[in-house]
XYZ file of C-alpha atoms in Angstrom:
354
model
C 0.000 0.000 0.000
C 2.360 2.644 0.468
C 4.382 1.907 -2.627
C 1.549 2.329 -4.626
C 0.974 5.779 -2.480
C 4.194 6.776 -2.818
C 3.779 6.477 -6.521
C 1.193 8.892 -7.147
C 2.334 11.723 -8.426
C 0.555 14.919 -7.353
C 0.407 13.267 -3.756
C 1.446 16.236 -1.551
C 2.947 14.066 1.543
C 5.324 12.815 -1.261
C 6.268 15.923 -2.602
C 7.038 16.890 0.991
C 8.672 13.879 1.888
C 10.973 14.002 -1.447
C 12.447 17.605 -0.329
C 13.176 15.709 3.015
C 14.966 13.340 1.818
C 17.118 15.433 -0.836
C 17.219 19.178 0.649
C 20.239 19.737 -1.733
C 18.112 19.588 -4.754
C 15.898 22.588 -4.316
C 18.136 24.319 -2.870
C 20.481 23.685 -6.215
C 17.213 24.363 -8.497
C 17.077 27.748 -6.631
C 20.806 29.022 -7.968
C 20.907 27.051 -10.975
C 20.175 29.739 -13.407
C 23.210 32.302 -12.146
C 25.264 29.627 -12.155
C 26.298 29.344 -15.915
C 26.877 33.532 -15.533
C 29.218 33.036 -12.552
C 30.716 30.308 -14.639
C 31.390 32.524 -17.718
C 32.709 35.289 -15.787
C 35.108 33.092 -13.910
C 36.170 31.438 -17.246
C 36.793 34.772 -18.813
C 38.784 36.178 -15.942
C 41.202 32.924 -16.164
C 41.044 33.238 -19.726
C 42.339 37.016 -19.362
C 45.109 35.570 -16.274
C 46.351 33.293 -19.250
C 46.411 36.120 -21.711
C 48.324 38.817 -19.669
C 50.541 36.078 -18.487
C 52.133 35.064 -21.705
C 55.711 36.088 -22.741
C 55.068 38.389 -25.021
C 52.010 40.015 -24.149
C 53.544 40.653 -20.821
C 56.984 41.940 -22.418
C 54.597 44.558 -24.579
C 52.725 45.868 -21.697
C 55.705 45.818 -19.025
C 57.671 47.541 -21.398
C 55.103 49.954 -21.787
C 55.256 51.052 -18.597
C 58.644 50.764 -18.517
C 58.839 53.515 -21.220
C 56.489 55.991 -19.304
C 58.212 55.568 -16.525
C 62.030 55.968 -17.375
C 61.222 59.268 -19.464
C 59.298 60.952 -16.865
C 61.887 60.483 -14.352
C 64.307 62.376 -17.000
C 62.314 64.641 -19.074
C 63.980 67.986 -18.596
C 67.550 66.630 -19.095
C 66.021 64.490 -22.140
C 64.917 68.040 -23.643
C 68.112 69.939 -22.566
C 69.546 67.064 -25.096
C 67.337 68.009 -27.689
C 67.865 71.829 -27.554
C 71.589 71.136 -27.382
C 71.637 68.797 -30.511
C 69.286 71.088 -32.796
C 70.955 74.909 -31.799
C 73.733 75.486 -34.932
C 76.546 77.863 -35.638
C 74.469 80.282 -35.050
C 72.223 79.288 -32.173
C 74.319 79.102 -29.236
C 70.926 80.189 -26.498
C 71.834 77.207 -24.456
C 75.095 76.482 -22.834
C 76.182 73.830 -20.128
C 73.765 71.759 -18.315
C 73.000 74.072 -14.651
C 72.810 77.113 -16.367
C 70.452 75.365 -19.733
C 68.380 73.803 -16.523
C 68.117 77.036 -15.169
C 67.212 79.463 -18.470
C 64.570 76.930 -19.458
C 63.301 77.432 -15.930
C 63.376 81.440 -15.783
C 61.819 81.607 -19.085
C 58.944 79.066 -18.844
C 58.569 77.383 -15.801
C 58.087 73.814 -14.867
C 56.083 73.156 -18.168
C 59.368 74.248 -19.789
C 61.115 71.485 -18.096
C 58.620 69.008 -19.044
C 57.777 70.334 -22.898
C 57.505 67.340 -25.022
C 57.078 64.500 -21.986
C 53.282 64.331 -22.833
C 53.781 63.460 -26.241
C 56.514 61.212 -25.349
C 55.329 59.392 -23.018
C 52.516 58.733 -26.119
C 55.406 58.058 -28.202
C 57.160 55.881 -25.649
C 54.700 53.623 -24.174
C 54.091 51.943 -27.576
C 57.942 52.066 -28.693
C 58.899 50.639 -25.703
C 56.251 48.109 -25.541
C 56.804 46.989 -29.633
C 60.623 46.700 -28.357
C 60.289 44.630 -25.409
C 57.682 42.281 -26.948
C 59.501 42.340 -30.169
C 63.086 41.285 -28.742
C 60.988 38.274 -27.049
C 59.476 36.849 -29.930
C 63.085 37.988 -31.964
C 64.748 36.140 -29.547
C 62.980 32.788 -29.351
C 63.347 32.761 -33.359
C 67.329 32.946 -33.211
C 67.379 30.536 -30.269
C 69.507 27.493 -31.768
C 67.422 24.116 -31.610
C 68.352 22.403 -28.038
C 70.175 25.517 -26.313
C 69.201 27.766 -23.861
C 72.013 30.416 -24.193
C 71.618 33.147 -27.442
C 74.804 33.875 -27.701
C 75.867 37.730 -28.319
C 75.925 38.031 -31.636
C 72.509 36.819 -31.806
C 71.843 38.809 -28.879
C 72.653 42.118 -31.292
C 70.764 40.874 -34.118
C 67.605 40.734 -31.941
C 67.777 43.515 -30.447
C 68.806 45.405 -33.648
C 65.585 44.082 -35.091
C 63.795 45.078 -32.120
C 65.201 48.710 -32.726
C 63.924 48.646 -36.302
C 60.765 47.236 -35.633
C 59.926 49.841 -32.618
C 61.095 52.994 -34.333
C 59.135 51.914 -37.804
C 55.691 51.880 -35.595
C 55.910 54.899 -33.847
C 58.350 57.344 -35.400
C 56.117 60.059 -36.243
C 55.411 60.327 -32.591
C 58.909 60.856 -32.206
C 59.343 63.560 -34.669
C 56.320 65.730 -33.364
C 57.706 65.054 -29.868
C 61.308 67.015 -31.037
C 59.231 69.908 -32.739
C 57.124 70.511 -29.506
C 60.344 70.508 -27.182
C 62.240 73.324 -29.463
C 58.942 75.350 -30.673
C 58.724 77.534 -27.133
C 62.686 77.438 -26.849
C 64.123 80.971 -27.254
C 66.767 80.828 -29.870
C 66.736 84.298 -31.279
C 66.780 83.203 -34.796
C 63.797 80.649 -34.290
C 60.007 82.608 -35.049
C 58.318 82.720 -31.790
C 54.773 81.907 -31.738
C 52.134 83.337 -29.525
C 49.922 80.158 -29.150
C 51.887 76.669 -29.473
C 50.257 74.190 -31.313
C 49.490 70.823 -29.441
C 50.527 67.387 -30.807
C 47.585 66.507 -33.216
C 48.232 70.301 -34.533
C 51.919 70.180 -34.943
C 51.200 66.314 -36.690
C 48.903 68.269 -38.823
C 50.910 71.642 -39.851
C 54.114 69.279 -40.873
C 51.667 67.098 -42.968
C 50.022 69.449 -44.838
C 52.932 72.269 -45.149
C 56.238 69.924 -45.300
C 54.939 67.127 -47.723
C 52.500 65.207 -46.622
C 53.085 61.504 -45.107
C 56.907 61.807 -46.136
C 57.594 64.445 -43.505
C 56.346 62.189 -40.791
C 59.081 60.218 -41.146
C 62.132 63.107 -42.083
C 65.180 61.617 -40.891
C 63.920 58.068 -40.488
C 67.158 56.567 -42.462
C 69.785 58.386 -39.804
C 67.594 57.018 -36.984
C 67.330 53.520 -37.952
C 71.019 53.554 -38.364
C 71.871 54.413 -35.356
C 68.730 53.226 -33.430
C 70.021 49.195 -34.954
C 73.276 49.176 -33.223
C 71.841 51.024 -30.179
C 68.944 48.818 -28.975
C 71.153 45.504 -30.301
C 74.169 47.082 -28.009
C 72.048 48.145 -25.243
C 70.403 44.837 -25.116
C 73.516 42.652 -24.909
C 75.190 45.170 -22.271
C 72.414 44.520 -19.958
C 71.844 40.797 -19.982
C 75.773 40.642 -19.960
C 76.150 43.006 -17.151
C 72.843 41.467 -15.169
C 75.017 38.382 -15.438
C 77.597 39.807 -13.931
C 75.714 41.641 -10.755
C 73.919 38.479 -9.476
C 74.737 37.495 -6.386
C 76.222 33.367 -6.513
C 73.510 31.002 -5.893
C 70.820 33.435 -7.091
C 68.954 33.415 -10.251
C 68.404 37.356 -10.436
C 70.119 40.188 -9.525
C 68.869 42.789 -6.868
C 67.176 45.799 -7.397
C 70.248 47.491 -7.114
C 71.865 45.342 -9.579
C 69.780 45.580 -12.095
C 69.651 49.490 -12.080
C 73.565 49.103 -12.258
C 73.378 46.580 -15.429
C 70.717 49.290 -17.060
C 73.470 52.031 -16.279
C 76.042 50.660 -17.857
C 74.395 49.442 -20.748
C 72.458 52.531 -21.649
C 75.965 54.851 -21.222
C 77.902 52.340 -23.242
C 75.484 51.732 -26.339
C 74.520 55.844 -26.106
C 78.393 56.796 -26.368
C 78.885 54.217 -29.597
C 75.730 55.472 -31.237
C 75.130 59.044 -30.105
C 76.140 60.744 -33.647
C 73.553 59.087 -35.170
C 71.403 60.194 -33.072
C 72.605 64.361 -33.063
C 71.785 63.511 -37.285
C 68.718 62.677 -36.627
C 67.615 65.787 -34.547
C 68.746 67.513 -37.183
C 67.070 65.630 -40.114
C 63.446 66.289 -38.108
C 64.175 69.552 -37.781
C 65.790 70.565 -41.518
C 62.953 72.165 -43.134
C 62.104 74.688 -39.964
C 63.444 78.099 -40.982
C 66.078 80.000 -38.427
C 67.990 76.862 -37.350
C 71.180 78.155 -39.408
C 70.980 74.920 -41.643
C 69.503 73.031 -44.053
C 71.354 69.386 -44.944
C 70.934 67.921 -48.383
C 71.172 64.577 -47.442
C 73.101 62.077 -44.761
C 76.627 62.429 -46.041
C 76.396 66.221 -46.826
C 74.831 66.493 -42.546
C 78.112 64.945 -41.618
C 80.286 67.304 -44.059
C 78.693 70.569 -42.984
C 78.247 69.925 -39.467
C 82.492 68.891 -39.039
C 83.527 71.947 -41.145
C 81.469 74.479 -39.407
C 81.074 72.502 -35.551
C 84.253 70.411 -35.663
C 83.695 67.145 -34.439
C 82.288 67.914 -31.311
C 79.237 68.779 -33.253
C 78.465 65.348 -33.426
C 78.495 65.314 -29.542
C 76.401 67.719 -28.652
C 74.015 67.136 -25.957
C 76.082 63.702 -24.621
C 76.694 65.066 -21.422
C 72.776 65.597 -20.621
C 72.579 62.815 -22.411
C 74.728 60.633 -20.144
C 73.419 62.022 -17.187
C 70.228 61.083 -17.688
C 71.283 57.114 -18.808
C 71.725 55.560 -15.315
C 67.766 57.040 -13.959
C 66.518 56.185 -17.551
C 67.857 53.375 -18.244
C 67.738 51.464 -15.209
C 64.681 52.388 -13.870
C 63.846 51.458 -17.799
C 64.774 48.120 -17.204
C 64.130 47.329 -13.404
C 60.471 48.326 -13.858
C 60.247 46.074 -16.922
C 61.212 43.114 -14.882
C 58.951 44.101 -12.310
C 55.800 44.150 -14.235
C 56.918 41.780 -16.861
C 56.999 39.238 -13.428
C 54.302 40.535 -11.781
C 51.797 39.803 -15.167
C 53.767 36.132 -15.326
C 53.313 35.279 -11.635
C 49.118 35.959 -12.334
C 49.089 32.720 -14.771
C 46.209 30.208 -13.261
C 47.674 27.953 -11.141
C 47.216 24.203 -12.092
C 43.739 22.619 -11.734
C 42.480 26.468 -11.963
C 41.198 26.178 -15.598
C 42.810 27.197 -18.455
C-alpha cells in the first residue's frame, strides 16, 4: 500500500517527503540559473590571467610602462639634449647643463622642463612596448634548436631588429615630440609663436605644409642607423652586465643590480651610437626656418656639421645625455622586470582552468 501511495504523483505528503529526503536539490534548483553567468565570468577572468601572463604580451605591456616611466623620471635633461643637438653655428641660447636647466626654468617654468614628456610618453609607451615584446618573440626565433644560451651576436641581431621594428611603428610620434620641445625654446633666430600648437596640430601643420606623409618620417634613415646598433648594443650590455651583478647562488640580480646593469648598458650603447642620433635631430628639424641649416642629405649632414662645428658637433648634448642614462635606463629596465613578473606570476595555477 504505500508503494503504490508513494507512486502517485501529485500526492502532496510525497512531494514533501521528497524535499526531506534530498534538501540539496531545491536548494540547487534555486541558484541554478546564475550559475552558468558566474561560470562565464570566472572562465573569462582565467582566460584574461592566461592572456596577460604570456611572454610576449607581458613583455609589450611591461615595457610599456617601462617607457612611461624611465622618461618621466628624465624629461627635462632628455629636452636639454634636444635643444643642445638642434641649436647650430648660429644658435648658441643654451650652454652647459645648470645654467640650460636654469634658463629653461626662468623663461617658462616647470612646463618648460617638461615640454615634449606628454607626447613622449605617447610616443614611448608603444615604442617601448613593440621593443620589449619584439626582442621576445626575436629572440625565441634565433634561439639554436636544443640551447638555452643566445649567444651575443645573436643577442645584437635581436635587439637590432627590435630597434627597427619599434622605431618603424611609432616614429612620427617621435618627430612631433622634437618639434614641440624646441617650438617655445628661445633661440633668437627661431620665429616665436604666440599660441603653441598641441601634438595633433603640430602632426597636422608638418603634414600638410612639409609634404604630406613623407615628412612624418624626415630623418627616419639616420635614426634607424643608429637606433640598430643602439637597442642591439644596449640589449647585450644589460643581460651581460645582469650576469655579472647576481649574487652566486641566485637566479636574479637585486634591485640594485639591475639598475647598475641598465646604467652601464644605456651609457655604453649611447656613447657608440650618439652621432647618429645628433643627425637625426637635425634631419626632423631641416625644413624649420632660423635653425642656421639646411642638410641635403646624410653624407652632406656629416660634411657641414664637421667643417662648421668640428667634431664635437656630433656630440652635442652627450653630457645631458649621459646624465640622464643611469635614472633612464635602469629604472627602464628594473620596472620592466617588475611588471613583466608581476603579469607572469598571475598565470592560473594548475587545476584552476585554463
Amino acid at each position: 500500500m504505500s508503494l503504490d501511495r508513494k507512486a502517485v504523483a501529485g500526492d502532496p505528503a510525497q512531494e514533501h517527503s521528497s524535499q526531506q529526503a534530498n534538501p540539496t536539490s531545491s536548494a540547487e534548483s534555486s541558484v541554478s540559473p546564475s550559475q552558468p553567468v558566474a561560470t562565464s565570468i570566472t572562465d573569462a577572468f582565467r582566460a584574461f590571467q592566461a592572456y596577460i601572463s604570456q611572454p610576449v604580451t607581458a613583455s609589450f605591456i611591461a615595457g610599456g610602462i617601462a617607457g612611461a616611466v624611465s622618461r618621466t623620471v628624465v624629461s627635462p635633461l632628455e629636452r636639454l639634449k634636444i635643444l643642445f643637438q638642434v641649436q647650430g653655428p648660429t644658435n648658441q641660447a643654451y650652454n652647459g647643463v645648470g645654467p640650460a636647466l636654469m634658463k629653461m626654468w626662468r623663461e617658462e617654468g616647470f612646463k618648460g622642463l617638461m615640454r615634449g614628456n606628454g607626447t613622449n610618453c605617447i610616443r614611448i609607451v608603444p615604442y617601448s612596448a613593440v621593443q620589449f615584446s619584439s626582442y621576445t618573440i626575436y629572440k625565441k626565433a634565433l634561439l639554436p634548436e636544443g640551447s638555452t644560451d643566445l649567444g651575443t651576436l645573436r643577442r645584437l641581431t635581436a635587439g637590432a631588429m627590435a630597434g627597427v621594428t619599434s622605431v618603424v611603428a611609432t616614429y612620427p610620434l617621435d618627430i612631433v615630440r622634437t618639434r614641440l620641445s624646441i617650438q617655445s625654446a628661445s633661440f633668437a633666430s627661431l620665429k616665436k609663436e604666440t599660441k603653441l600648437p598641441g601634438m595633433w596640430g603640430t602632426m597636422k601643420n608638418m603634414y600638410k605644409t612639409e609634404g604630406g606623409f613623407v615628412a612624418l618620417y624626415r630623418g627616419l634613415g639616420p635614426t634607424l642607423a643608429g637606433v640598430a646598433p643602439y637597442v642591439g648594443i644596449n640589449f647585450a650590455t644589460y643581460e651581460a652586465m645582469r650576469k655579472l651583478v647576481t649574487p652566486e647562488g641566485q637566479a636574479n640580480p637585486t634591485a640594485l643590480g639591475k639598475l647598475l646593469a641598465g646604467a652601464v648598458s644605456g651609457a655604453v650603447a649611447q656613447s657608440f651610437t650618439y652621432p647618429f642620433d645628433v643627425l637625426r635631430r637635425r634631419f626632423q628639424v631641416n625644413t624649420m626656418s632660423g635653425l642656421g641649416y639646411q642638410y641635403k642629405g646624410f653624407f652632406d649632414a656629416i660634411r657641414v656639421i664637421v667643417t662648421t662645428e668640428g667634431v664635437r658637433g656630433l656630440y652635442k648634448g652627450l653630457l645631458p645625455n649621459l646624465l640622464k642614462v643611469a635614472p633612464s635606463i635602469g629604472s627602464s629596465f628594473l620596472s620592466y622586470e617588475i611588471a613583466r613578473d608581476l603579469l607572469i606570476g598571475v598565470a592560473p595555477k594548475h587545476g584552476q582552468g585554463l
